[in-house]
Short mmCIF file of C-alpha atoms and ligand atoms in Angstrom, two decimals:
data_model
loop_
_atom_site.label_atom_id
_atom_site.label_comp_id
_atom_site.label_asym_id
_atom_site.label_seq_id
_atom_site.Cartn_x
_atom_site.Cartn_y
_atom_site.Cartn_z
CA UNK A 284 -2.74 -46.09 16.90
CA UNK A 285 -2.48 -49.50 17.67
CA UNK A 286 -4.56 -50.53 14.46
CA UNK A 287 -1.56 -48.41 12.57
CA UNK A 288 1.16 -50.27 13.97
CA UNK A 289 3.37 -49.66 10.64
CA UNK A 290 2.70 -45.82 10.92
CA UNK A 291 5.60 -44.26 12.77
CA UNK A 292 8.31 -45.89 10.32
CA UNK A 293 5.89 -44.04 7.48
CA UNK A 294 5.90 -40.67 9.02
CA UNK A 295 9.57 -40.40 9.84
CA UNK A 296 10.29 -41.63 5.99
CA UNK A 297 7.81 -38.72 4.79
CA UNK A 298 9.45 -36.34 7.33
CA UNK A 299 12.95 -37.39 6.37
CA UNK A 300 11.60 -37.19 2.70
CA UNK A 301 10.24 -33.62 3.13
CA UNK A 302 13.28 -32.85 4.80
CA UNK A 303 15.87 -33.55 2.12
CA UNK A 304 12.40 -32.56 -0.88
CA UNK A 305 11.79 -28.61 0.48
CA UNK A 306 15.53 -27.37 1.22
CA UNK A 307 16.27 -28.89 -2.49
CA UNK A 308 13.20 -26.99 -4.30
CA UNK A 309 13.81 -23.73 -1.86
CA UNK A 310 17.89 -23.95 -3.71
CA UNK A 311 16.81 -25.58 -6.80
CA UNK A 312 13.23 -23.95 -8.28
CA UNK A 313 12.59 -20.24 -7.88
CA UNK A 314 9.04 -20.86 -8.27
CA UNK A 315 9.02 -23.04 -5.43
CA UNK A 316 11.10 -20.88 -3.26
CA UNK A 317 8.40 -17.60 -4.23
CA UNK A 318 5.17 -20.24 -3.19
CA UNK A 319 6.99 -20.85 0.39
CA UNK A 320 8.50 -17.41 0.66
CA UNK A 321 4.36 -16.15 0.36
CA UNK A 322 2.88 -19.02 2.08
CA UNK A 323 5.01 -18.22 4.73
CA UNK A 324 4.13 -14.21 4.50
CA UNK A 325 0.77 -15.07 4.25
CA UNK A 326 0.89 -17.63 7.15
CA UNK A 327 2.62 -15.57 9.50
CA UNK A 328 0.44 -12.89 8.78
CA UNK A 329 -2.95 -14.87 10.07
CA UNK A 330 -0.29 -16.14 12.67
CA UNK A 331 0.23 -12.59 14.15
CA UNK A 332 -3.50 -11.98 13.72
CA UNK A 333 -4.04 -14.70 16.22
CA UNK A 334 -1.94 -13.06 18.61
CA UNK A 335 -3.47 -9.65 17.80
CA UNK A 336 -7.27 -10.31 17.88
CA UNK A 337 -7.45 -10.36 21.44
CA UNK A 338 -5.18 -7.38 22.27
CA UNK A 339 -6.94 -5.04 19.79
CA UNK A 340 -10.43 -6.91 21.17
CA UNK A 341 -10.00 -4.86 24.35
CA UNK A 342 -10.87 -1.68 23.05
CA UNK A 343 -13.46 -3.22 20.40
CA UNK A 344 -13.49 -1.60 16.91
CA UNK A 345 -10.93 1.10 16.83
CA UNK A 346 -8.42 3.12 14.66
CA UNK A 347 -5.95 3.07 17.31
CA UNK A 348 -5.98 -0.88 16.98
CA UNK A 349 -3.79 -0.22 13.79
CA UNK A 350 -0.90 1.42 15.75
CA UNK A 351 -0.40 -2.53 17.65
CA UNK A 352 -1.22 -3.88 14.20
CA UNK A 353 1.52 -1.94 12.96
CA UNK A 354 3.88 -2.68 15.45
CA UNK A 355 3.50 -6.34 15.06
CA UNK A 356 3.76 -6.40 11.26
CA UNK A 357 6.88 -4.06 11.31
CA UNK A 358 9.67 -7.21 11.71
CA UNK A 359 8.45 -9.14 8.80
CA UNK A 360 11.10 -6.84 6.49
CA UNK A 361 13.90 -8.42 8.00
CA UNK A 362 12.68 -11.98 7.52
CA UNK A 363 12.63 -10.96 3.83
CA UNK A 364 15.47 -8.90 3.97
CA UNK A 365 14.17 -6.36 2.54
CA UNK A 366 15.27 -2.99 3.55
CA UNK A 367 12.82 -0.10 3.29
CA UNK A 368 13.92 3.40 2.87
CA UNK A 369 11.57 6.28 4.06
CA UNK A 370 12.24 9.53 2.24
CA UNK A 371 10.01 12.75 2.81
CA UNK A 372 8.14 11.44 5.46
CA UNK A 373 7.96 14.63 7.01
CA UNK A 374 6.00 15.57 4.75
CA UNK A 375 2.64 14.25 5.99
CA UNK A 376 0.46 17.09 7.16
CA UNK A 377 1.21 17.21 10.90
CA UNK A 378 -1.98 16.71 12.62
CA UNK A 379 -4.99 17.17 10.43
CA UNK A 380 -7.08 14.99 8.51
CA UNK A 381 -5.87 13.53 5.01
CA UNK A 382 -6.44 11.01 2.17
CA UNK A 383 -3.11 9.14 1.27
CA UNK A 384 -3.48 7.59 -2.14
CA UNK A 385 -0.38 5.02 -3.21
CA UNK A 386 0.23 2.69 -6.17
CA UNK A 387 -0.68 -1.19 -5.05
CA UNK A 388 1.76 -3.37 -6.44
CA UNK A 389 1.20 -6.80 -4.53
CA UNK A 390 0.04 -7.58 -0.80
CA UNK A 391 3.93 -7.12 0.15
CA UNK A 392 2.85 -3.57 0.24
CA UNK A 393 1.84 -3.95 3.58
CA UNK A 394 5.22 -3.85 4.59
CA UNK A 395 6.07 -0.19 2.69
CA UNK A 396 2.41 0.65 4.19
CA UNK A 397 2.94 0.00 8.22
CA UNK A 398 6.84 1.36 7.91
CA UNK A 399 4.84 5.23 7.28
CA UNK A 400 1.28 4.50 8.42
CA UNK A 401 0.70 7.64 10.25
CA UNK A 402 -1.39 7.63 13.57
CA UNK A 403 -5.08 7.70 13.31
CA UNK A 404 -4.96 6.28 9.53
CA UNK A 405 -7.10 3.85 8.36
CA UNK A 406 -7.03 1.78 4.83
CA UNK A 407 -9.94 1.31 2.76
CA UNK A 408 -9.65 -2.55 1.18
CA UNK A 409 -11.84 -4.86 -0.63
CA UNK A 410 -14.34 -6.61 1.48
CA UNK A 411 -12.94 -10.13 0.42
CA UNK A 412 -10.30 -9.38 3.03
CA UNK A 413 -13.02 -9.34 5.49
CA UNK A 414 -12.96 -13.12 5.25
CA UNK A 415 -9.59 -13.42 5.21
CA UNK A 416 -9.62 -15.42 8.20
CA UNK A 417 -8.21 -13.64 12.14
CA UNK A 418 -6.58 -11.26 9.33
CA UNK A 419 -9.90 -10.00 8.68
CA UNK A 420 -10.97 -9.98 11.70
CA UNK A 421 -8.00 -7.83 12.89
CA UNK A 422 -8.58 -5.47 9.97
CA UNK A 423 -11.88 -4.70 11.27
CA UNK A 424 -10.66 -4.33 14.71
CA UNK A 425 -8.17 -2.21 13.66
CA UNK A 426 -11.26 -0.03 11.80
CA UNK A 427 -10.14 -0.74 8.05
CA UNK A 428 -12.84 0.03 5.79
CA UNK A 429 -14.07 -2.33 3.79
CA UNK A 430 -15.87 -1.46 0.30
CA UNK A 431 -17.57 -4.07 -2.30
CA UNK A 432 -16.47 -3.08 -5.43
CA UNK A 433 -18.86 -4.67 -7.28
CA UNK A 434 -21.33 -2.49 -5.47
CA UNK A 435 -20.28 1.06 -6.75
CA UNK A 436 -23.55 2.56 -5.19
CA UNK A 437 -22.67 0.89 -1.67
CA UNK A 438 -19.02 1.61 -1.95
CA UNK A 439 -19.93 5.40 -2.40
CA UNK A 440 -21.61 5.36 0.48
CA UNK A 441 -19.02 4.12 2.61
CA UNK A 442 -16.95 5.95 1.71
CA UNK A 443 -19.72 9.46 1.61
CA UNK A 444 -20.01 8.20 5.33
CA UNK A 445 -15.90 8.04 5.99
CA UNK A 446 -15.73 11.64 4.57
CA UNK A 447 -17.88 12.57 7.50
CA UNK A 448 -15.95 10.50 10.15
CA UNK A 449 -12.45 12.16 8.80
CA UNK A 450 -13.39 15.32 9.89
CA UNK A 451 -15.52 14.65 12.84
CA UNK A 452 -13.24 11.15 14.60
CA UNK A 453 -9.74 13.15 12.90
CA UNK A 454 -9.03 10.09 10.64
CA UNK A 455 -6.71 9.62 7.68
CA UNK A 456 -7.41 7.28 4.91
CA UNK A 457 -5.34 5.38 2.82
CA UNK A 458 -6.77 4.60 -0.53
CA UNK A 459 -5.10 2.52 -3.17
CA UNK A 460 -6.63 4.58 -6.51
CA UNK A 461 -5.69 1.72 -8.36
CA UNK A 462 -8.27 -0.08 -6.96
CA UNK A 463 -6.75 -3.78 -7.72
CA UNK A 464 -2.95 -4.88 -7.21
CA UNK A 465 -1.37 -4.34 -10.48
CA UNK A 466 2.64 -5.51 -10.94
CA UNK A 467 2.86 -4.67 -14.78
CA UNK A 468 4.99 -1.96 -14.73
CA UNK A 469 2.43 0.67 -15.47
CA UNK A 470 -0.48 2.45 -13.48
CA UNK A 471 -4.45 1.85 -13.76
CA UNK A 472 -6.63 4.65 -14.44
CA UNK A 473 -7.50 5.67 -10.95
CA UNK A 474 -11.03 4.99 -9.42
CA UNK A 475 -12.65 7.76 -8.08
CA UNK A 476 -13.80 7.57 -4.87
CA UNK A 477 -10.37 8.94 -3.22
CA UNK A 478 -10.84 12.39 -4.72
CA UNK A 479 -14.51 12.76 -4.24
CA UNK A 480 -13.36 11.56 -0.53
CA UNK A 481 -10.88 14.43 -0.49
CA UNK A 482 -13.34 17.23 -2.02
CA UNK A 483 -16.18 16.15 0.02
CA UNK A 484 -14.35 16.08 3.18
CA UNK A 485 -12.18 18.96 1.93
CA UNK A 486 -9.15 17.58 3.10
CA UNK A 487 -5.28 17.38 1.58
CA UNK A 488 -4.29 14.07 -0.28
CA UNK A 489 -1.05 13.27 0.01
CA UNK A 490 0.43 10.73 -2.49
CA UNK A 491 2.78 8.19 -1.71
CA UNK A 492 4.78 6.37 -4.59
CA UNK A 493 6.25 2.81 -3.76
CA UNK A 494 8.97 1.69 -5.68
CA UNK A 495 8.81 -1.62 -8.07
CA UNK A 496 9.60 -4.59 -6.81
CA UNK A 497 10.84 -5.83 -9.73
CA UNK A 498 14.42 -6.51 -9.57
CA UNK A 499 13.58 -9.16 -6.26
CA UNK A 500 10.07 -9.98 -6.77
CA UNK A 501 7.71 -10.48 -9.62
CA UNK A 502 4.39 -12.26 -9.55
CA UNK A 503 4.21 -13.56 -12.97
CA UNK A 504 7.65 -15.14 -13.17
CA UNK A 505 7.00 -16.43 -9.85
CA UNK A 506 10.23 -14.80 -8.76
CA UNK A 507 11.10 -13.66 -4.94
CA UNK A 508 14.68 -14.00 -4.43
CA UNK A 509 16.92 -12.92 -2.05
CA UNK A 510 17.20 -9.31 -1.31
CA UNK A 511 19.32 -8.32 1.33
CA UNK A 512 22.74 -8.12 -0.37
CA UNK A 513 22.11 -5.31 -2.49
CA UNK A 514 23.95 -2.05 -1.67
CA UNK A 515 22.23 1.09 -1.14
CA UNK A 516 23.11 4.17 -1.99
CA UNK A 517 22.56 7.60 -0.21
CA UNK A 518 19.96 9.36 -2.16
CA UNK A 519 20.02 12.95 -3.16
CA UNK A 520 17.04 15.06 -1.24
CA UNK A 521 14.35 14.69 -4.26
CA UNK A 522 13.84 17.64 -6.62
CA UNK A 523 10.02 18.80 -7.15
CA UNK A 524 8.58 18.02 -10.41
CA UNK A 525 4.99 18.93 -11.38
CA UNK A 526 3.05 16.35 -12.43
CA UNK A 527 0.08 16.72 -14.81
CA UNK A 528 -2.62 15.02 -14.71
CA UNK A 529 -4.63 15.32 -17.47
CA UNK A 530 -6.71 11.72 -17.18
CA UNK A 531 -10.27 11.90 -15.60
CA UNK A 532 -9.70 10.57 -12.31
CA UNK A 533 -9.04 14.20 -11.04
CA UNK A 534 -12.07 15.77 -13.25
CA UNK A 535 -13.74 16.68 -9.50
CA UNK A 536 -10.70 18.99 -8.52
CA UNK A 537 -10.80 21.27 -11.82
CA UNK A 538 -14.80 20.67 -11.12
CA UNK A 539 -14.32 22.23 -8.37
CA UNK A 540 -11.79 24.56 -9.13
CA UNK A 541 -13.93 26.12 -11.87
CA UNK A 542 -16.88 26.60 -9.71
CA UNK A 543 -14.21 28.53 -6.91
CA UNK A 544 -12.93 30.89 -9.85
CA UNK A 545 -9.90 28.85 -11.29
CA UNK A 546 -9.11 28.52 -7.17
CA UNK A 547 -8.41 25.62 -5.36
CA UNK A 548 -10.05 24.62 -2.14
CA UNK A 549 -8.03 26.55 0.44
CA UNK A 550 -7.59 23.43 2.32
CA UNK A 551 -6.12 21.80 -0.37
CA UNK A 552 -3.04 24.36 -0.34
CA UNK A 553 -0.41 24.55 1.55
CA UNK A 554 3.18 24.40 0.68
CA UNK A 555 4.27 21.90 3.81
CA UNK A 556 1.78 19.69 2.09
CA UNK A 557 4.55 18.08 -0.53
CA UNK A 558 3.61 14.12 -1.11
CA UNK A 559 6.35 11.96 -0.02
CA UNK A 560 8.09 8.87 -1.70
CA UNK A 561 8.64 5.85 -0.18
CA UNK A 562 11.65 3.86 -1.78
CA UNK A 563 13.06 0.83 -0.81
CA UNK A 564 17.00 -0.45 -0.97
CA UNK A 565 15.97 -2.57 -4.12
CA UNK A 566 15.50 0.14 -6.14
CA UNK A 567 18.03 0.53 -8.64
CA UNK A 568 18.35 3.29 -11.60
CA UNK A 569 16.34 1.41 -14.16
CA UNK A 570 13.75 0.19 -11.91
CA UNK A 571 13.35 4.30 -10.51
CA UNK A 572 12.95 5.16 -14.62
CA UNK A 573 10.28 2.43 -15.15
CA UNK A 574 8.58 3.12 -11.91
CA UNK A 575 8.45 6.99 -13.11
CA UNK A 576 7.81 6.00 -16.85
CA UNK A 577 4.94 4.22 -15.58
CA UNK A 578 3.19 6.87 -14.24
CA UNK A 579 1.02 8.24 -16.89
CA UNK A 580 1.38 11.79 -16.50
CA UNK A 581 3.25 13.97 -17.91
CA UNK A 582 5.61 16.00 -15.80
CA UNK A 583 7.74 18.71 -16.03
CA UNK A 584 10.95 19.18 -14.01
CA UNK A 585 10.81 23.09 -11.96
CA UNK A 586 13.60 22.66 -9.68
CA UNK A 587 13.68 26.44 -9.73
CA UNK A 588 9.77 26.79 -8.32
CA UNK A 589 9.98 24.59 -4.79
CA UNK A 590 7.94 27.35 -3.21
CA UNK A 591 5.19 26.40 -5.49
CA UNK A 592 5.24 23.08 -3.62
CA UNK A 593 1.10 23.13 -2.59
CA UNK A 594 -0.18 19.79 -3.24
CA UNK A 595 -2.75 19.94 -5.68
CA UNK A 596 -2.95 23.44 -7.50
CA UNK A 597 -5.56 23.01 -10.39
CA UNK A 598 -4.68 25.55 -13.44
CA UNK A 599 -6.87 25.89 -17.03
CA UNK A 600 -8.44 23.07 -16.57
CA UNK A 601 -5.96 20.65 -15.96
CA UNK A 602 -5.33 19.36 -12.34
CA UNK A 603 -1.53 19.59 -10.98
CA UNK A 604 0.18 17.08 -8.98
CA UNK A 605 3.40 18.18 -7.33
CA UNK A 606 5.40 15.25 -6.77
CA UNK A 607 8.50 14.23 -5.20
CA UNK A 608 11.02 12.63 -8.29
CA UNK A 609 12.55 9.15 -7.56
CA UNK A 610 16.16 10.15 -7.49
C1 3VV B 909 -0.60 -8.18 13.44
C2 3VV B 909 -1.34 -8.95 12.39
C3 3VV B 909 -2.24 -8.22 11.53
C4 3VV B 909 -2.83 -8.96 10.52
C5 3VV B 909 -3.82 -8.35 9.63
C6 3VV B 909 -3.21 -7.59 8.51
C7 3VV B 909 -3.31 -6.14 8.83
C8 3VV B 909 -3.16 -5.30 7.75
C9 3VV B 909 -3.61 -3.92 8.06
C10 3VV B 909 -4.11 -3.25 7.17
C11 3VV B 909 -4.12 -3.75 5.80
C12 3VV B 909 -5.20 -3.29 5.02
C13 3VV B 909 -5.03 -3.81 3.67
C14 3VV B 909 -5.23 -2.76 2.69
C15 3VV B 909 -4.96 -3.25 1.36
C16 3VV B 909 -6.19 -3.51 0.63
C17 3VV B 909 -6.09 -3.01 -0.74
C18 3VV B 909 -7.37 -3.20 -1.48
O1 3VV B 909 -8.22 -3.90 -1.07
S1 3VV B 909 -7.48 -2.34 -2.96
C19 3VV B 909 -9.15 -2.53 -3.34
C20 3VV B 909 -10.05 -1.61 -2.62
N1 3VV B 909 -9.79 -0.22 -2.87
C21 3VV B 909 -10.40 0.45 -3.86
O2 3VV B 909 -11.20 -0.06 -4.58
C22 3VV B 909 -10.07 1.89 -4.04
C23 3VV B 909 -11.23 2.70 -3.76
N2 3VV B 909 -12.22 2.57 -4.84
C24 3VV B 909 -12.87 3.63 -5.31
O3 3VV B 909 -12.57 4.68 -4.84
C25 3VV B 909 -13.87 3.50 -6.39
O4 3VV B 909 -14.00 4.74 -6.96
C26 3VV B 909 -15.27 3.00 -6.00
C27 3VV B 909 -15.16 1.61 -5.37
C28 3VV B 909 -15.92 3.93 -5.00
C29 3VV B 909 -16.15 2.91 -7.27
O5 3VV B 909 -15.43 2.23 -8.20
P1 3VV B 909 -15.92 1.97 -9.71
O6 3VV B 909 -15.20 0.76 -10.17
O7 3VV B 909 -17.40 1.89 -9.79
O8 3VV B 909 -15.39 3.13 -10.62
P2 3VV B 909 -15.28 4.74 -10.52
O9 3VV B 909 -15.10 5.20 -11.92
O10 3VV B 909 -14.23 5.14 -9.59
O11 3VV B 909 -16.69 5.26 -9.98
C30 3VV B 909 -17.88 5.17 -10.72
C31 3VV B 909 -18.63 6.47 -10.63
O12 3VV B 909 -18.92 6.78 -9.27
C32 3VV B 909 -18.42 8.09 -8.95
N3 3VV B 909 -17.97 8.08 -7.58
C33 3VV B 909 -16.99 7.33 -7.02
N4 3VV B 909 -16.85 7.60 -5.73
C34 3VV B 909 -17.76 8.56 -5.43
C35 3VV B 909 -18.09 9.25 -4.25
N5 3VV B 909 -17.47 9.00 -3.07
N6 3VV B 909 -19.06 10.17 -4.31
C36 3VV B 909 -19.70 10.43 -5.47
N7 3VV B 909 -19.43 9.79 -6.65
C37 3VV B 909 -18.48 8.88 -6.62
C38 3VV B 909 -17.29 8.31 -9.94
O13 3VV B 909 -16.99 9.67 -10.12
C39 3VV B 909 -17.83 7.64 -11.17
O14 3VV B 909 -18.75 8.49 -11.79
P3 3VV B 909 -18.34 9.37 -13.09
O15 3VV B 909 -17.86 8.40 -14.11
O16 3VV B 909 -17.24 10.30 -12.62
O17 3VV B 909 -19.59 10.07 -13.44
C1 NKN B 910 -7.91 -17.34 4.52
C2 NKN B 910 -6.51 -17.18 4.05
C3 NKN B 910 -6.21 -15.86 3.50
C4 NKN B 910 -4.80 -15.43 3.80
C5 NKN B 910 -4.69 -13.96 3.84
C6 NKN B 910 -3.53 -13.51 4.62
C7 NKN B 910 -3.60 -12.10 5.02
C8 NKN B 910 -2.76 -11.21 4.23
C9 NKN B 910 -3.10 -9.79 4.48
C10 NKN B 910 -2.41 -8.95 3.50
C11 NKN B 910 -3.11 -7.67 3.30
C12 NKN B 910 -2.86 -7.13 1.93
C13 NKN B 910 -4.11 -7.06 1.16
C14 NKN B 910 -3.98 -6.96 -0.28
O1 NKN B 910 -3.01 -6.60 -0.87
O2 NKN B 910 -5.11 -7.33 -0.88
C15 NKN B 910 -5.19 -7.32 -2.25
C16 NKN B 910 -6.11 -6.26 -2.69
O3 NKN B 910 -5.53 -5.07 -2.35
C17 NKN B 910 -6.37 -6.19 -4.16
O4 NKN B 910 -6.85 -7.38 -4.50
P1 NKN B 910 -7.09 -7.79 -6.03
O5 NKN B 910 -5.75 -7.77 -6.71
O6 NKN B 910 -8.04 -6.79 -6.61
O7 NKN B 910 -7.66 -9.15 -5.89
#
């Protein structure tokens, strides 16, 4: 230090210059404010790793490592202030094994994710995230399954080997059928590998919808504002609406169905077995009609017809959804 004497002056103008530099770009740039707002997620994300590792260490590799995982991750709404509303959660089978698929907007759907994360489930992510620094190695402690997806035949096997495991370690998965994050408004075709999961381990799915982030937070635009001054209003109990799915991804239920005479799995009924929504304060009416526009199926309001709430009920050919409406 001595060879520096001139340093300290330099440091405190830098500090004094960052000082009076980042409060004026967090007020003055939205772009600026979105890069600190997700440095800062992203930071305090391998931060709580850190803290995690060696907690979860104790019992090794282990699905139950996601419940502390889960716990630790649950404050970082409020730091956004961004409130997350829970509708239908009851509606996760109660203690059976399951395949939760969800739309994958943007890593901030972590937050949606460990707010209904039900016990015993574990997500299936890219294997990038492995390397993703204590946050990967958490992940693995917690048992998240990891899947190249450049590696179709290896990912297939994972996840042939995880259909085992549900059944015989009473897992749940969470799959993102998307297979990528995708903030445009509108869903990907979805990969396959969720419903062959749910065939071959004969298990319910249960969907989960996440509202867009749109009207606080948008990728492209570089936008995250402020969130926590928006009102909320009650929201009616959803009406059912059947949802068609007429694109590929489901060919393996009516597959299936055909070979079982036009019947579904009997696993796969079961009218407790309604998907649930997860919607957060944000959501306003046109952001609900694009989020539901987006969905590319078509789907028919039958208020009248809740009994025929089973989850997946294939018919002619064409595999049925029944979904919870964003209302
Ligand atoms: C306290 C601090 C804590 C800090 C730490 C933080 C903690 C956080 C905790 C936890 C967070 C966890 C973070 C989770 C978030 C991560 C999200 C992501 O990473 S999303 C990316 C990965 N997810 C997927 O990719 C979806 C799964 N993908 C699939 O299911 C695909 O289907 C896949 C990879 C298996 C193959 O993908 P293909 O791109 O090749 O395309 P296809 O069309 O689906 O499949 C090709 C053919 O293979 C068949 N196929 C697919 N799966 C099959 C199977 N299981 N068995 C038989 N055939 C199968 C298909 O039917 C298709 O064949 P035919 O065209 O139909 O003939
Ligand atoms: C080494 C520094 C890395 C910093 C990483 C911080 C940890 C954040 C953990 C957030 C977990 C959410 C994971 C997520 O959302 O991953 C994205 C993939 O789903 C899809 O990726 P892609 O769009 O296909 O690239």
């Amino acid at each position: 230090m001595e060879l520096w004497p001139g340093i300290w002056p330099v440091l405190l103008l830098l500090f004094l210059l960052l000082l009076f530099l980042l409060p004026t770009l967090w007020f003055c740039s939205p772009s600026a404010k979105y890069f600190f707002k997700m440095a800062f997620y992203n930071g305090w994300i391998l931060f709580l790793a850190v803290l995690a590792i060696p907690v979860c260490a104790v019992r090794g590799r282990n699905v139950e490592n996601m419940k502390i995982l889960r716990l630790m991750l649950l404050h970082i709404k409020y730091l956004y202030g961004i409130r997350v509303e829970v509708r239908g959660a009851h509606h996760f089978p109660p203690s059976q094994p399951y395949v939760v698929v969800s739309n994958h907007q943007s890593s901030l759907d972590l937050l949606g994710m460990m707010e209904v994360l039900p016990g015993r489930c574990v997500p299936i992510a890219k294997r990038e995230l492995l390397w993703a620094g204590s946050a990967g190695l958490a992940c693995w402690l917690a048992g998240v399954i990891f899947i190249d997806r450049k590696r179709t035949g290896d990912a297939i096997s994972v996840m042939s080997e995880v259909a085992q495991t549900l059944l015989t370690q009473d897992v749940r998965v969470w799959v993102f059928p998307e297979g990528t994050r995708n903030h445009n408004g509108s869903m990907l075709p979805f990969k396959r590998g969720a419903f062959h999961l749910a065939v071959q381990a004969q298990v319910p799915i249960v969907p989960i919808v996440m509202s867009s982030y749109q009207d606080f937070y948008c990728k492209k635009e570089r936008r995250f504002t402020s969130a926590g001054f928006l009102k909320t209003s009650p929201l009616d109990p959803p009406p059912c609406h059947h949802l068609s799915l007429r694109d590929p991804p489901l060919a393996p239920w009516t597959d299936i169905s055909s070979r079982r005479n036009e019947s579904p799995p009997k696993r796969l009924h079961g009218s407790s077995l309604d998907p649930m929504i997860l919607l957060d304060s944000k959501l306003q009416a046109a952001g609900k009609k694009r989020l539901m526009e987006a969905i590319p199926l078509s789907h028919n309001f039958s208020s009248s017809s809740p009994s025929k709430s089973s989850l997946l009920v294939p018919s002619k050919g064409v595999s049925t959804f029944t979904c919870t409406h964003l209302h």
